[in-house]
């Protein structure tokens, strides 16, 4: 079966750095996506990785290792507005997105 | 403002009633999707459409139907609602595979 695992909840301090991990087992791989979802709102696209390595976009970076079935989202200089759920999703061999349950990130002052 | 419009925003529905959730996009995206999101389960695909005139079943299609008469509209119908269909429903569209734009969601409660 297809499976995406990420921690249910994480807590971090404003101004700090946090890494949210995602491991996946899917039928095929055509890319990995990270989305941000604030409470009561729709998910919004953050990043896309299809090749191994680190993709940096401002305060957010995303890393992929296809051989390990592993990705992480790194958030630097945390701000209170970063409190949200972060969803990991993998595009499988049928080009369907398989979603993780999401990681709720709580930022404390 | 370009994007996806969903209606209604929320609804309380009696079990056994028929209900259509509306979804309209103005970005001319070919692909559209319906998801339900339940606490602890993440987003689950109900139905999808890769282009106008075609539809396909997702992970949890039972009890739901869709149509795609044109590029912009992708309504989701619950023929006879049951309490287990209580959820938040998101419509999404994409031009590039995986880079989705989501609507603001419909909170549906079936009682």
Short mmCIF file of C-alpha atoms in Angstrom, two decimals:
data_model
loop_
_atom_site.label_atom_id
_atom_site.label_comp_id
_atom_site.label_asym_id
_atom_site.label_seq_id
_atom_site.Cartn_x
_atom_site.Cartn_y
_atom_site.Cartn_z
CA UNK A 1 0.00 0.00 0.00
CA UNK A 2 0.94 3.63 -0.25
CA UNK A 3 1.96 5.44 2.89
CA UNK A 4 3.25 8.84 3.88
CA UNK A 5 4.38 9.43 7.45
CA UNK A 6 5.00 12.73 9.17
CA UNK A 7 4.84 13.72 12.85
CA UNK A 8 1.41 14.71 14.09
CA UNK A 9 2.51 17.79 15.98
CA UNK A 10 5.66 19.82 16.67
CA UNK A 11 6.38 22.83 18.87
CA UNK A 12 9.08 25.43 18.25
CA UNK A 13 10.05 28.87 19.50
CA UNK A 14 9.73 32.13 17.58
CA UNK A 15 13.01 32.98 15.84
CA UNK A 16 14.27 29.39 15.93
CA UNK A 17 14.64 26.74 13.23
CA UNK A 18 12.43 23.67 12.85
CA UNK A 19 12.69 20.62 10.59
CA UNK A 20 9.57 18.66 9.65
CA UNK A 21 10.30 15.17 8.35
CA UNK A 22 8.33 13.12 5.87
CA UNK A 23 8.92 9.51 4.83
CA UNK A 24 7.05 7.85 2.01
CA UNK A 25 6.37 4.49 0.41
CA UNK A 26 4.46 4.89 -2.84
CA UNK A 27 3.90 3.08 -6.12
CA UNK A 28 6.26 5.15 -8.20
CA UNK A 29 7.53 8.66 -7.63
CA UNK A 30 7.07 11.73 -9.77
CA UNK A 31 7.82 14.42 -7.22
CA UNK A 32 7.23 15.50 -3.65
CA UNK A 33 5.28 18.56 -2.56
CA UNK A 34 4.92 20.54 0.64
CA UNK A 35 1.81 22.56 1.36
CA UNK A 36 0.97 24.92 4.22
CA UNK A 37 -2.51 24.98 5.71
CA UNK A 38 -3.60 27.50 8.31
CA UNK A 39 -6.47 26.45 10.57
CA UNK A 40 -9.81 26.72 8.80
CA UNK A 41 -8.21 27.61 5.48
CA UNK A 42 -7.26 25.85 2.27
CA UNK A 43 -3.79 24.36 1.68
CA UNK A 44 -1.34 26.53 -0.26
CA UNK A 45 1.64 25.32 -2.28
CA UNK A 46 5.08 25.75 -0.69
CA UNK A 47 7.63 23.65 -2.56
CA UNK A 48 8.30 20.91 -5.08
CA UNK A 49 11.23 18.44 -5.22
CA UNK A 50 11.75 15.85 -7.92
CA UNK A 51 15.55 15.51 -7.81
CA UNK A 52 17.69 14.75 -4.76
CA UNK A 53 18.96 17.71 -2.85
CA UNK A 54 17.94 20.94 -1.23
CA UNK A 55 15.62 23.54 -2.69
CA UNK A 56 15.71 26.91 -0.94
CA UNK A 57 12.99 29.52 -1.10
CA UNK A 58 13.45 32.35 1.35
CA UNK A 59 13.01 31.17 4.94
CA UNK A 60 11.76 27.78 3.74
CA UNK A 61 13.86 24.95 2.32
CA UNK A 62 12.88 21.45 1.26
CA UNK A 63 15.16 18.44 0.95
CA UNK A 64 14.66 15.15 -0.90
CA UNK A 65 16.40 11.79 -0.85
CA UNK A 66 14.66 9.44 -3.27
CA UNK A 67 16.79 6.42 -2.30
CA UNK A 68 15.70 6.80 1.34
CA UNK A 69 12.10 7.78 0.61
CA UNK A 70 12.66 10.84 2.76
CA UNK A 71 12.07 14.55 2.69
CA UNK A 72 12.16 17.39 5.16
CA UNK A 73 10.87 20.94 5.26
CA UNK A 74 13.15 23.38 7.06
CA UNK A 75 11.72 26.61 8.40
CA UNK A 76 14.16 29.29 9.58
CA UNK A 77 13.64 32.44 11.63
CA UNK A 78 10.25 31.22 12.73
CA UNK A 79 7.45 33.73 12.97
CA UNK A 80 4.13 33.40 14.76
CA UNK A 81 2.37 33.37 11.38
CA UNK A 82 4.18 30.09 10.59
CA UNK A 83 1.84 28.33 13.03
CA UNK A 84 -0.02 26.03 10.66
CA UNK A 85 -0.21 22.45 9.45
CA UNK A 86 2.38 21.34 6.90
CA UNK A 87 1.29 18.67 4.45
CA UNK A 88 3.67 16.36 2.61
CA UNK A 89 2.38 14.87 -0.65
CA UNK A 90 3.90 12.52 -3.24
CA UNK A 91 2.95 12.27 -6.91
CA UNK A 92 2.73 8.55 -7.63
CA UNK A 93 3.15 6.54 -10.84
CA UNK A 94 -0.43 7.41 -11.89
CA UNK A 95 0.30 11.10 -11.35
CA UNK A 96 -2.08 11.18 -8.40
CA UNK A 97 -1.08 13.12 -5.27
CA UNK A 98 -0.88 10.95 -2.15
CA UNK A 99 -1.16 13.07 0.97
CA UNK A 100 0.25 12.71 4.44
CA UNK A 101 -2.00 13.55 7.39
CA UNK A 102 -0.05 16.74 8.07
CA UNK A 103 2.14 18.09 10.86
CA UNK A 104 0.64 20.75 13.11
CA UNK A 105 3.37 23.25 13.96
CA UNK A 106 2.86 25.34 17.09
CA UNK A 107 5.08 28.41 17.49
CA UNK A 108 5.58 29.77 20.99
CA UNK A 109 6.84 33.31 21.77
CA UNK B 1 -9.42 37.71 -8.43
CA UNK B 2 -8.34 34.51 -10.17
CA UNK B 3 -8.91 31.33 -8.27
CA UNK B 4 -11.48 28.76 -7.23
CA UNK B 5 -14.89 29.52 -5.79
CA UNK B 6 -16.72 26.93 -3.72
CA UNK B 7 -20.31 27.13 -2.53
CA UNK B 8 -21.79 26.86 -0.03
CA UNK B 9 -19.21 27.74 2.63
CA UNK B 10 -20.97 25.52 5.11
CA UNK B 11 -24.11 23.42 5.24
CA UNK B 12 -26.07 21.32 7.68
CA UNK B 13 -27.87 18.57 5.81
CA UNK B 14 -30.41 15.98 6.89
CA UNK B 15 -29.42 12.38 6.22
CA UNK B 16 -30.94 11.02 3.05
CA UNK B 17 -31.07 14.40 1.32
CA UNK B 18 -29.39 15.13 -2.00
CA UNK B 19 -26.78 17.89 -2.09
CA UNK B 20 -24.55 19.43 -4.76
CA UNK B 21 -21.37 21.24 -3.81
CA UNK B 22 -20.37 23.79 -6.41
CA UNK B 23 -16.86 24.51 -7.65
CA UNK B 24 -15.88 27.06 -10.30
CA UNK B 25 -12.41 28.11 -11.43
CA UNK B 26 -11.37 30.97 -13.69
CA UNK B 27 -7.77 29.96 -14.35
CA UNK B 28 -8.57 27.69 -17.32
CA UNK B 29 -6.83 24.77 -15.61
CA UNK B 30 -7.47 21.43 -17.28
CA UNK B 31 -7.36 19.26 -14.16
CA UNK B 32 -9.79 19.53 -11.24
CA UNK B 33 -10.19 17.52 -8.06
CA UNK B 34 -12.51 16.97 -5.13
CA UNK B 35 -11.04 16.07 -1.74
CA UNK B 36 -12.44 15.49 1.68
CA UNK B 37 -10.37 16.31 4.75
CA UNK B 38 -11.02 14.62 8.08
CA UNK B 39 -9.07 15.09 11.27
CA UNK B 40 -6.07 12.76 11.41
CA UNK B 41 -6.63 11.34 7.94
CA UNK B 42 -5.35 14.04 5.67
CA UNK B 43 -6.76 14.83 2.26
CA UNK B 44 -8.46 11.97 0.44
CA UNK B 45 -9.32 12.17 -3.24
CA UNK B 46 -12.98 11.59 -4.08
CA UNK B 47 -13.11 12.21 -7.84
CA UNK B 48 -10.99 13.98 -10.39
CA UNK B 49 -11.17 15.27 -13.94
CA UNK B 50 -8.11 15.61 -16.17
CA UNK B 51 -9.99 17.63 -18.79
CA UNK B 52 -13.50 18.75 -19.64
CA UNK B 53 -15.73 15.81 -20.51
CA UNK B 54 -13.76 13.22 -18.52
CA UNK B 55 -13.89 12.15 -14.88
CA UNK B 56 -12.26 9.48 -12.75
CA UNK B 57 -12.66 7.87 -9.35
CA UNK B 58 -10.28 8.62 -6.51
CA UNK B 59 -9.62 6.86 -3.24
CA UNK B 60 -13.10 7.34 -1.67
CA UNK B 61 -15.68 7.74 -4.49
CA UNK B 62 -18.62 5.81 -3.01
CA UNK B 63 -21.70 7.95 -2.39
CA UNK B 64 -20.41 10.78 -4.59
CA UNK B 65 -20.72 11.69 -8.26
CA UNK B 66 -19.21 14.44 -10.40
CA UNK B 67 -19.60 15.93 -13.84
CA UNK B 68 -17.35 18.12 -15.98
CA UNK B 69 -19.45 19.69 -18.71
CA UNK B 70 -16.94 22.52 -19.27
CA UNK B 71 -13.49 23.63 -18.16
CA UNK B 72 -14.62 25.93 -15.38
CA UNK B 73 -17.19 23.94 -13.39
CA UNK B 74 -16.81 20.72 -11.40
CA UNK B 75 -19.81 20.05 -9.14
CA UNK B 76 -19.83 17.25 -6.56
CA UNK B 77 -23.15 15.56 -5.77
CA UNK B 78 -24.09 13.50 -2.73
CA UNK B 79 -27.08 11.48 -3.90
CA UNK B 80 -28.29 10.48 -0.43
CA UNK B 81 -26.22 11.96 2.36
CA UNK B 82 -25.08 9.86 5.33
CA UNK B 83 -23.46 11.04 8.60
CA UNK B 84 -20.08 9.58 7.59
CA UNK B 85 -19.98 12.18 4.82
CA UNK B 86 -19.62 14.90 7.45
CA UNK B 87 -16.33 16.50 6.49
CA UNK B 88 -14.61 19.50 4.97
CA UNK B 89 -14.65 19.32 1.19
CA UNK B 90 -12.01 21.02 -0.93
CA UNK B 91 -12.06 21.54 -4.66
CA UNK B 92 -8.72 22.05 -6.38
CA UNK B 93 -7.37 22.66 -9.85
CA UNK B 94 -3.96 22.45 -11.45
CA UNK B 95 -2.20 23.42 -14.64
CA UNK B 96 1.06 21.73 -13.69
CA UNK B 97 0.73 18.34 -12.07
CA UNK B 98 0.91 18.55 -8.28
CA UNK B 99 0.88 22.35 -8.01
CA UNK B 100 -2.71 22.70 -6.90
CA UNK B 101 -4.84 25.74 -6.21
CA UNK B 102 -7.51 25.00 -3.62
CA UNK B 103 -10.87 26.55 -3.00
CA UNK B 104 -11.72 27.79 0.48
CA UNK B 105 -13.67 24.63 1.31
CA UNK B 106 -17.19 23.58 2.23
CA UNK B 107 -17.90 22.41 5.78
CA UNK B 108 -20.67 19.82 5.53
CA UNK B 109 -22.46 18.33 8.52
CA UNK B 110 -24.89 15.48 7.91
CA UNK B 111 -27.29 14.89 10.78
#
